[in-house]
mmCIF file of N, CA and C in Angstrom:
data_model
loop_
_atom_site.group_PDB
_atom_site.id
_atom_site.type_symbol
_atom_site.label_atom_id
_atom_site.label_comp_id
_atom_site.label_asym_id
_atom_site.label_seq_id
_atom_site.Cartn_x
_atom_site.Cartn_y
_atom_site.Cartn_z
ATOM 1 N N MET A 30 33.247 64.214 46.237
ATOM 2 C CA MET A 30 32.541 63.311 45.372
ATOM 3 C C MET A 30 31.679 64.078 44.386
ATOM 4 N N PHE A 31 30.863 65.017 44.840
ATOM 5 C CA PHE A 31 30.026 65.803 43.964
ATOM 6 C C PHE A 31 30.358 67.269 44.203
ATOM 7 N N GLY A 32 30.362 68.058 43.136
ATOM 8 C CA GLY A 32 30.609 69.482 43.285
ATOM 9 C C GLY A 32 29.381 70.196 43.812
ATOM 10 N N VAL A 33 29.571 71.347 44.401
ATOM 11 C CA VAL A 33 28.449 72.145 44.887
ATOM 12 C C VAL A 33 27.761 72.773 43.693
ATOM 13 N N PRO A 34 26.464 72.610 43.557
ATOM 14 C CA PRO A 34 25.744 73.173 42.424
ATOM 15 C C PRO A 34 25.885 74.693 42.377
ATOM 16 N N SER A 35 26.011 75.223 41.167
ATOM 17 C CA SER A 35 26.186 76.659 41.022
ATOM 18 C C SER A 35 24.864 77.411 41.002
ATOM 19 N N GLY A 36 23.781 76.770 40.577
ATOM 20 C CA GLY A 36 22.480 77.423 40.496
ATOM 21 C C GLY A 36 21.718 77.350 41.796
ATOM 22 N N LYS A 37 20.493 77.894 41.761
ATOM 23 C CA LYS A 37 19.660 77.884 42.958
ATOM 24 C C LYS A 37 18.891 76.575 43.117
ATOM 25 N N GLN A 38 18.704 75.840 42.043
ATOM 26 C CA GLN A 38 17.996 74.572 42.118
ATOM 27 C C GLN A 38 18.931 73.505 42.691
ATOM 28 N N PRO A 39 18.389 72.609 43.490
ATOM 29 C CA PRO A 39 19.248 71.531 44.000
ATOM 30 C C PRO A 39 19.688 70.598 42.871
ATOM 31 N N GLU A 40 20.867 70.053 43.014
ATOM 32 C CA GLU A 40 21.346 69.050 42.074
ATOM 33 C C GLU A 40 20.648 67.730 42.404
ATOM 34 N N ILE A 41 20.057 67.121 41.392
ATOM 35 C CA ILE A 41 19.325 65.872 41.603
ATOM 36 C C ILE A 41 20.211 64.707 41.198
ATOM 37 N N ILE A 42 20.341 63.755 42.092
ATOM 38 C CA ILE A 42 21.155 62.572 41.849
ATOM 39 C C ILE A 42 20.261 61.348 41.973
ATOM 40 N N GLY A 43 20.275 60.517 40.949
ATOM 41 C CA GLY A 43 19.511 59.284 40.975
ATOM 42 C C GLY A 43 20.367 58.146 41.492
ATOM 43 N N PHE A 44 19.769 57.287 42.288
ATOM 44 C CA PHE A 44 20.433 56.088 42.784
ATOM 45 C C PHE A 44 19.615 54.886 42.333
ATOM 46 N N PHE A 45 20.178 54.099 41.412
ATOM 47 C CA PHE A 45 19.516 52.899 40.927
ATOM 48 C C PHE A 45 19.953 51.741 41.817
ATOM 49 N N LEU A 46 18.999 51.157 42.527
ATOM 50 C CA LEU A 46 19.298 50.094 43.484
ATOM 51 C C LEU A 46 19.170 48.729 42.821
ATOM 52 N N VAL A 47 20.273 47.997 42.820
ATOM 53 C CA VAL A 47 20.330 46.644 42.281
ATOM 54 C C VAL A 47 20.073 45.684 43.439
ATOM 55 N N PRO A 48 19.274 44.640 43.244
ATOM 56 C CA PRO A 48 19.032 43.690 44.338
ATOM 57 C C PRO A 48 20.332 43.202 44.985
ATOM 58 N N SER A 49 20.309 43.100 46.305
ATOM 59 C CA SER A 49 21.472 42.735 47.137
ATOM 60 C C SER A 49 22.531 43.829 47.132
ATOM 61 N N PHE A 50 22.100 45.084 46.938
ATOM 62 C CA PHE A 50 23.056 46.194 46.952
ATOM 63 C C PHE A 50 23.697 46.324 48.326
ATOM 64 N N SER A 51 24.822 46.994 48.351
ATOM 65 C CA SER A 51 25.557 47.205 49.593
ATOM 66 C C SER A 51 25.002 48.418 50.337
ATOM 67 N N MET A 52 24.438 48.188 51.498
ATOM 68 C CA MET A 52 23.876 49.278 52.288
ATOM 69 C C MET A 52 24.958 50.267 52.711
ATOM 70 N N ILE A 53 26.164 49.774 53.017
ATOM 71 C CA ILE A 53 27.220 50.693 53.461
ATOM 72 C C ILE A 53 27.636 51.633 52.330
ATOM 73 N N ALA A 54 27.681 51.131 51.111
ATOM 74 C CA ALA A 54 28.013 51.992 49.972
ATOM 75 C C ALA A 54 26.905 53.021 49.744
ATOM 76 N N PHE A 55 25.668 52.564 49.832
ATOM 77 C CA PHE A 55 24.514 53.440 49.639
ATOM 78 C C PHE A 55 24.492 54.553 50.687
ATOM 79 N N ALA A 56 24.611 54.176 51.957
ATOM 80 C CA ALA A 56 24.598 55.171 53.035
ATOM 81 C C ALA A 56 25.784 56.126 52.928
ATOM 82 N N SER A 57 26.925 55.618 52.498
ATOM 83 C CA SER A 57 28.121 56.458 52.360
ATOM 84 C C SER A 57 27.979 57.484 51.245
ATOM 85 N N ALA A 58 27.059 57.255 50.335
ATOM 86 C CA ALA A 58 26.800 58.231 49.276
ATOM 87 C C ALA A 58 25.700 59.210 49.665
ATOM 88 N N ILE A 59 24.657 58.727 50.299
ATOM 89 C CA ILE A 59 23.510 59.571 50.656
ATOM 90 C C ILE A 59 23.822 60.517 51.823
ATOM 91 N N GLU A 60 24.476 60.022 52.835
ATOM 92 C CA GLU A 60 24.683 60.825 54.049
ATOM 93 C C GLU A 60 25.485 62.102 53.821
ATOM 94 N N PRO A 61 26.553 62.115 53.017
ATOM 95 C CA PRO A 61 27.229 63.398 52.767
ATOM 96 C C PRO A 61 26.327 64.425 52.080
ATOM 97 N N LEU A 62 25.414 63.955 51.222
ATOM 98 C CA LEU A 62 24.476 64.868 50.564
ATOM 99 C C LEU A 62 23.512 65.462 51.584
ATOM 100 N N ARG A 63 23.005 64.604 52.455
ATOM 101 C CA ARG A 63 22.083 65.064 53.506
ATOM 102 C C ARG A 63 22.777 66.054 54.437
ATOM 103 N N LEU A 64 24.006 65.736 54.803
ATOM 104 C CA LEU A 64 24.750 66.624 55.707
ATOM 105 C C LEU A 64 25.075 67.960 55.046
ATOM 106 N N ALA A 65 25.401 67.941 53.770
ATOM 107 C CA ALA A 65 25.662 69.193 53.049
ATOM 108 C C ALA A 65 24.424 70.077 53.058
ATOM 109 N N ASN A 66 23.261 69.483 52.850
ATOM 110 C CA ASN A 66 22.004 70.238 52.903
ATOM 111 C C ASN A 66 21.792 70.829 54.294
ATOM 112 N N ARG A 67 22.019 70.009 55.287
ATOM 113 C CA ARG A 67 21.784 70.460 56.666
ATOM 114 C C ARG A 67 22.754 71.567 57.072
ATOM 115 N N LEU A 68 24.033 71.380 56.782
ATOM 116 C CA LEU A 68 25.038 72.374 57.178
ATOM 117 C C LEU A 68 24.895 73.686 56.421
ATOM 118 N N SER A 69 24.438 73.620 55.179
ATOM 119 C CA SER A 69 24.252 74.848 54.394
ATOM 120 C C SER A 69 22.898 75.494 54.665
ATOM 121 N N ASP A 70 22.027 74.773 55.360
ATOM 122 C CA ASP A 70 20.673 75.228 55.662
ATOM 123 C C ASP A 70 19.854 75.507 54.403
ATOM 124 N N LYS A 71 20.161 74.740 53.345
ATOM 125 C CA LYS A 71 19.372 74.816 52.119
ATOM 126 C C LYS A 71 19.524 73.512 51.353
ATOM 127 N N ALA A 72 18.662 73.307 50.411
ATOM 128 C CA ALA A 72 18.676 72.073 49.614
ATOM 129 C C ALA A 72 19.668 72.212 48.466
ATOM 130 N N LEU A 73 20.894 71.795 48.709
ATOM 131 C CA LEU A 73 21.880 71.757 47.634
ATOM 132 C C LEU A 73 21.679 70.525 46.764
ATOM 133 N N TYR A 74 21.227 69.442 47.394
ATOM 134 C CA TYR A 74 21.069 68.160 46.715
ATOM 135 C C TYR A 74 19.716 67.546 47.021
ATOM 136 N N GLU A 75 19.205 66.857 46.036
ATOM 137 C CA GLU A 75 18.048 65.981 46.212
ATOM 138 C C GLU A 75 18.419 64.664 45.583
ATOM 139 N N TRP A 76 17.784 63.591 46.033
ATOM 140 C CA TRP A 76 18.072 62.294 45.451
ATOM 141 C C TRP A 76 16.787 61.561 45.160
ATOM 142 N N MET A 77 16.875 60.728 44.147
ATOM 143 C CA MET A 77 15.765 59.888 43.750
ATOM 144 C C MET A 77 16.248 58.448 43.811
ATOM 145 N N LEU A 78 15.476 57.608 44.445
ATOM 146 C CA LEU A 78 15.795 56.194 44.506
ATOM 147 C C LEU A 78 14.992 55.486 43.430
ATOM 148 N N ILE A 79 15.662 54.668 42.641
ATOM 149 C CA ILE A 79 15.055 54.054 41.469
ATOM 150 C C ILE A 79 15.311 52.553 41.509
ATOM 151 N N SER A 80 14.298 51.796 41.120
ATOM 152 C CA SER A 80 14.481 50.361 40.934
ATOM 153 C C SER A 80 13.981 49.999 39.545
ATOM 154 N N ARG A 81 14.256 48.802 39.143
ATOM 155 C CA ARG A 81 13.859 48.355 37.817
ATOM 156 C C ARG A 81 12.344 48.446 37.642
ATOM 157 N N ASP A 82 11.593 47.979 38.625
ATOM 158 C CA ASP A 82 10.139 47.924 38.491
ATOM 159 C C ASP A 82 9.392 48.863 39.429
ATOM 160 N N GLY A 83 10.107 49.662 40.199
ATOM 161 C CA GLY A 83 9.477 50.576 41.142
ATOM 162 C C GLY A 83 9.177 49.949 42.486
ATOM 163 N N GLY A 84 9.406 48.652 42.611
ATOM 164 C CA GLY A 84 9.143 47.946 43.867
ATOM 165 C C GLY A 84 10.324 48.016 44.815
ATOM 166 N N PRO A 85 10.115 47.596 46.063
ATOM 167 C CA PRO A 85 11.190 47.595 47.056
ATOM 168 C C PRO A 85 12.383 46.757 46.599
ATOM 169 N N VAL A 86 13.559 47.172 47.031
ATOM 170 C CA VAL A 86 14.787 46.453 46.718
ATOM 171 C C VAL A 86 15.445 46.087 48.037
ATOM 172 N N THR A 87 15.835 44.826 48.170
ATOM 173 C CA THR A 87 16.451 44.359 49.408
ATOM 174 C C THR A 87 17.963 44.409 49.293
ATOM 175 N N ALA A 88 18.579 45.037 50.278
ATOM 176 C CA ALA A 88 20.040 45.140 50.340
ATOM 177 C C ALA A 88 20.631 43.807 50.798
ATOM 178 N N SER A 89 21.933 43.689 50.709
ATOM 179 C CA SER A 89 22.602 42.454 51.113
ATOM 180 C C SER A 89 22.453 42.181 52.607
ATOM 181 N N ASN A 90 22.122 43.199 53.394
ATOM 182 C CA ASN A 90 21.922 42.999 54.834
ATOM 183 C C ASN A 90 20.474 42.646 55.184
ATOM 184 N N GLY A 91 19.615 42.496 54.174
ATOM 185 C CA GLY A 91 18.229 42.103 54.395
ATOM 186 C C GLY A 91 17.250 43.249 54.567
ATOM 187 N N ILE A 92 17.719 44.475 54.595
ATOM 188 C CA ILE A 92 16.841 45.639 54.743
ATOM 189 C C ILE A 92 16.301 46.038 53.373
ATOM 190 N N SER A 93 14.979 46.199 53.285
ATOM 191 C CA SER A 93 14.360 46.628 52.035
ATOM 192 C C SER A 93 14.220 48.146 51.999
ATOM 193 N N VAL A 94 14.435 48.691 50.822
ATOM 194 C CA VAL A 94 14.326 50.132 50.601
ATOM 195 C C VAL A 94 13.269 50.359 49.530
ATOM 196 N N ASN A 95 12.380 51.294 49.791
ATOM 197 C CA ASN A 95 11.325 51.638 48.838
ATOM 198 C C ASN A 95 11.797 52.770 47.932
ATOM 199 N N PRO A 96 11.900 52.511 46.640
ATOM 200 C CA PRO A 96 12.326 53.567 45.716
ATOM 201 C C PRO A 96 11.204 54.571 45.465
ATOM 202 N N HIS A 97 11.586 55.687 44.900
ATOM 203 C CA HIS A 97 10.609 56.698 44.509
ATOM 204 C C HIS A 97 9.975 56.367 43.162
ATOM 205 N N PHE A 98 10.742 55.717 42.283
ATOM 206 C CA PHE A 98 10.308 55.524 40.907
ATOM 207 C C PHE A 98 10.804 54.198 40.349
ATOM 208 N N ALA A 99 10.141 53.769 39.285
ATOM 209 C CA ALA A 99 10.654 52.697 38.430
ATOM 210 C C ALA A 99 11.534 53.352 37.374
ATOM 211 N N MET A 100 12.465 52.600 36.842
ATOM 212 C CA MET A 100 13.373 53.174 35.839
ATOM 213 C C MET A 100 12.606 53.723 34.640
ATOM 214 N N THR A 101 11.496 53.106 34.264
ATOM 215 C CA THR A 101 10.734 53.576 33.106
ATOM 216 C C THR A 101 10.008 54.890 33.370
ATOM 217 N N ASP A 102 9.896 55.288 34.644
ATOM 218 C CA ASP A 102 9.312 56.595 34.960
ATOM 219 C C ASP A 102 10.243 57.728 34.552
ATOM 220 N N TYR A 103 11.506 57.412 34.352
ATOM 221 C CA TYR A 103 12.486 58.402 33.917
ATOM 222 C C TYR A 103 13.107 57.924 32.628
ATOM 223 N N ASP A 104 12.329 58.021 31.571
ATOM 224 C CA ASP A 104 12.769 57.612 30.249
ATOM 225 C C ASP A 104 12.670 58.820 29.325
ATOM 226 N N GLY A 105 13.420 58.821 28.268
ATOM 227 C CA GLY A 105 13.356 59.907 27.307
ATOM 228 C C GLY A 105 14.242 61.070 27.704
ATOM 229 N N ASP A 106 14.054 62.211 27.048
ATOM 230 C CA ASP A 106 14.912 63.369 27.251
ATOM 231 C C ASP A 106 14.859 63.918 28.667
ATOM 232 N N MET A 107 13.746 63.708 29.353
ATOM 233 C CA MET A 107 13.597 64.208 30.711
ATOM 234 C C MET A 107 14.690 63.669 31.632
ATOM 235 N N ALA A 108 15.203 62.483 31.346
ATOM 236 C CA ALA A 108 16.141 61.824 32.247
ATOM 237 C C ALA A 108 17.392 62.651 32.488
ATOM 238 N N SER A 109 18.098 63.033 31.455
ATOM 239 C CA SER A 109 19.364 63.728 31.667
ATOM 240 C C SER A 109 19.165 65.154 32.159
ATOM 241 N N ARG A 110 18.030 65.756 31.848
ATOM 242 C CA ARG A 110 17.750 67.119 32.290
ATOM 243 C C ARG A 110 17.372 67.146 33.767
ATOM 244 N N ASP A 111 16.499 66.249 34.187
ATOM 245 C CA ASP A 111 16.037 66.238 35.570
ATOM 246 C C ASP A 111 16.935 65.420 36.488
ATOM 247 N N MET A 112 17.684 64.511 35.923
ATOM 248 C CA MET A 112 18.540 63.635 36.711
ATOM 249 C C MET A 112 19.881 63.531 35.979
ATOM 250 N N PRO A 113 20.717 64.568 36.074
ATOM 251 C CA PRO A 113 21.957 64.565 35.299
ATOM 252 C C PRO A 113 22.985 63.541 35.778
ATOM 253 N N THR A 114 22.809 63.024 36.977
ATOM 254 C CA THR A 114 23.746 62.048 37.526
ATOM 255 C C THR A 114 22.975 60.831 38.016
ATOM 256 N N LEU A 115 23.438 59.658 37.614
ATOM 257 C CA LEU A 115 22.843 58.405 38.053
ATOM 258 C C LEU A 115 23.952 57.525 38.611
ATOM 259 N N ILE A 116 23.738 57.040 39.820
ATOM 260 C CA ILE A 116 24.685 56.140 40.460
ATOM 261 C C ILE A 116 24.013 54.772 40.600
ATOM 262 N N LEU A 117 24.638 53.749 40.070
ATOM 263 C CA LEU A 117 24.160 52.381 40.265
ATOM 264 C C LEU A 117 24.738 51.883 41.576
ATOM 265 N N VAL A 118 23.888 51.385 42.443
ATOM 266 C CA VAL A 118 24.322 50.874 43.739
ATOM 267 C C VAL A 118 24.131 49.360 43.703
ATOM 268 N N SER A 119 25.254 48.652 43.684
ATOM 269 C CA SER A 119 25.173 47.198 43.584
ATOM 270 C C SER A 119 25.899 46.554 44.755
ATOM 271 N N GLY A 120 26.147 45.294 44.638
ATOM 272 C CA GLY A 120 26.813 44.572 45.717
ATOM 273 C C GLY A 120 26.958 43.115 45.356
ATOM 274 N N VAL A 121 26.645 42.261 46.289
ATOM 275 C CA VAL A 121 26.793 40.820 46.123
ATOM 276 C C VAL A 121 25.962 40.345 44.928
ATOM 277 N N GLY A 122 26.586 39.619 44.022
ATOM 278 C CA GLY A 122 25.882 39.050 42.881
ATOM 279 C C GLY A 122 25.643 40.001 41.735
ATOM 280 N N ALA A 123 26.244 41.183 41.746
ATOM 281 C CA ALA A 123 26.024 42.152 40.664
ATOM 282 C C ALA A 123 26.431 41.590 39.309
ATOM 283 N N GLU A 124 27.394 40.691 39.306
ATOM 284 C CA GLU A 124 27.868 40.135 38.027
ATOM 285 C C GLU A 124 26.832 39.251 37.344
ATOM 286 N N ILE A 125 25.801 38.829 38.072
ATOM 287 C CA ILE A 125 24.769 37.997 37.442
ATOM 288 C C ILE A 125 23.495 38.788 37.126
ATOM 289 N N TYR A 126 23.505 40.084 37.401
ATOM 290 C CA TYR A 126 22.348 40.932 37.074
ATOM 291 C C TYR A 126 22.247 41.009 35.559
ATOM 292 N N SER A 127 21.161 40.541 35.002
ATOM 293 C CA SER A 127 21.049 40.447 33.550
ATOM 294 C C SER A 127 19.635 40.790 33.100
ATOM 295 N N TYR A 128 19.391 42.083 32.940
ATOM 296 C CA TYR A 128 18.094 42.554 32.454
ATOM 297 C C TYR A 128 18.340 43.478 31.262
ATOM 298 N N PRO A 129 18.104 43.007 30.051
ATOM 299 C CA PRO A 129 18.357 43.828 28.866
ATOM 300 C C PRO A 129 17.648 45.179 28.897
ATOM 301 N N ASP A 130 16.440 45.240 29.475
ATOM 302 C CA ASP A 130 15.734 46.522 29.518
ATOM 303 C C ASP A 130 16.474 47.522 30.400
ATOM 304 N N THR A 131 17.096 47.056 31.470
ATOM 305 C CA THR A 131 17.878 47.957 32.328
ATOM 306 C C THR A 131 19.092 48.484 31.584
ATOM 307 N N PHE A 132 19.805 47.604 30.892
ATOM 308 C CA PHE A 132 20.995 48.033 30.165
ATOM 309 C C PHE A 132 20.637 48.970 29.019
ATOM 310 N N GLY A 133 19.500 48.729 28.369
ATOM 311 C CA GLY A 133 19.033 49.643 27.330
ATOM 312 C C GLY A 133 18.703 51.015 27.897
ATOM 313 N N TRP A 134 18.057 51.038 29.060
ATOM 314 C CA TRP A 134 17.725 52.298 29.731
ATOM 315 C C TRP A 134 18.994 53.066 30.081
ATOM 316 N N LEU A 135 19.986 52.362 30.586
ATOM 317 C CA LEU A 135 21.257 53.010 30.926
ATOM 318 C C LEU A 135 21.946 53.569 29.685
ATOM 319 N N ARG A 136 21.901 52.844 28.590
ATOM 320 C CA ARG A 136 22.500 53.345 27.347
ATOM 321 C C ARG A 136 21.785 54.607 26.869
ATOM 322 N N ARG A 137 20.444 54.628 26.982
ATOM 323 C CA ARG A 137 19.696 55.830 26.578
ATOM 324 C C ARG A 137 20.096 57.026 27.438
ATOM 325 N N LEU A 138 20.190 56.822 28.745
ATOM 326 C CA LEU A 138 20.610 57.918 29.623
ATOM 327 C C LEU A 138 22.000 58.410 29.251
ATOM 328 N N ASP A 139 22.896 57.481 28.955
ATOM 329 C CA ASP A 139 24.247 57.844 28.560
ATOM 330 C C ASP A 139 24.233 58.676 27.277
ATOM 331 N N ARG A 140 23.464 58.252 26.287
ATOM 332 C CA ARG A 140 23.374 59.003 25.025
ATOM 333 C C ARG A 140 22.800 60.396 25.233
ATOM 334 N N GLN A 141 21.957 60.550 26.246
ATOM 335 C CA GLN A 141 21.354 61.852 26.532
ATOM 336 C C GLN A 141 22.283 62.737 27.364
ATOM 337 N N GLY A 142 23.433 62.220 27.743
ATOM 338 C CA GLY A 142 24.419 63.028 28.450
ATOM 339 C C GLY A 142 24.432 62.896 29.949
ATOM 340 N N ALA A 143 23.688 61.948 30.494
ATOM 341 C CA ALA A 143 23.724 61.764 31.950
ATOM 342 C C ALA A 143 25.085 61.221 32.358
ATOM 343 N N ASP A 144 25.564 61.662 33.502
ATOM 344 C CA ASP A 144 26.775 61.106 34.093
ATOM 345 C C ASP A 144 26.366 59.852 34.867
ATOM 346 N N ILE A 145 27.002 58.734 34.576
ATOM 347 C CA ILE A 145 26.651 57.460 35.200
ATOM 348 C C ILE A 145 27.871 56.903 35.912
ATOM 349 N N GLY A 146 27.661 56.525 37.156
ATOM 350 C CA GLY A 146 28.722 55.923 37.952
ATOM 351 C C GLY A 146 28.169 54.739 38.717
ATOM 352 N N ALA A 147 29.024 54.132 39.536
ATOM 353 C CA ALA A 147 28.593 52.955 40.292
ATOM 354 C C ALA A 147 29.258 52.909 41.650
ATOM 355 N N LEU A 148 28.557 52.293 42.598
ATOM 356 C CA LEU A 148 29.063 52.055 43.942
ATOM 357 C C LEU A 148 28.902 50.588 44.272
ATOM 358 N N CYS A 149 29.862 50.038 44.962
ATOM 359 C CA CYS A 149 29.739 48.668 45.441
ATOM 360 C C CYS A 149 30.759 48.457 46.549
ATOM 361 N N ARG A 150 30.312 47.860 47.597
ATOM 362 C CA ARG A 150 31.196 47.457 48.682
ATOM 363 C C ARG A 150 30.698 46.109 49.127
ATOM 364 N N VAL A 151 31.380 45.084 48.729
ATOM 365 C CA VAL A 151 30.929 43.721 48.996
ATOM 366 C C VAL A 151 31.128 43.362 50.456
#
């Protein structure tokens, strides 16, 4: 899924949590990164959990996750440099998610060269 970073700094991956996201998709992305760090005995990867407003996001299974940041905390040129990869984690009801500020933020990250992908397992 992700290549092993060539430098000494860990590769930082952002996970944007959409309300009612799929916990199984989220865990299936985070756990290989954690295991790679553990097996290599060094920090190859770090992750940042992001929500629209910085508040907790509830997964489709009812478990709330506390993000590290609000999306606006990573705005401007810093985004693609410090967080070159962003994964949107969605799930049930993702088709009705409609926040223009979120889509604008994603477009800015894209223009700055961030790699953007998505996960969903309904």
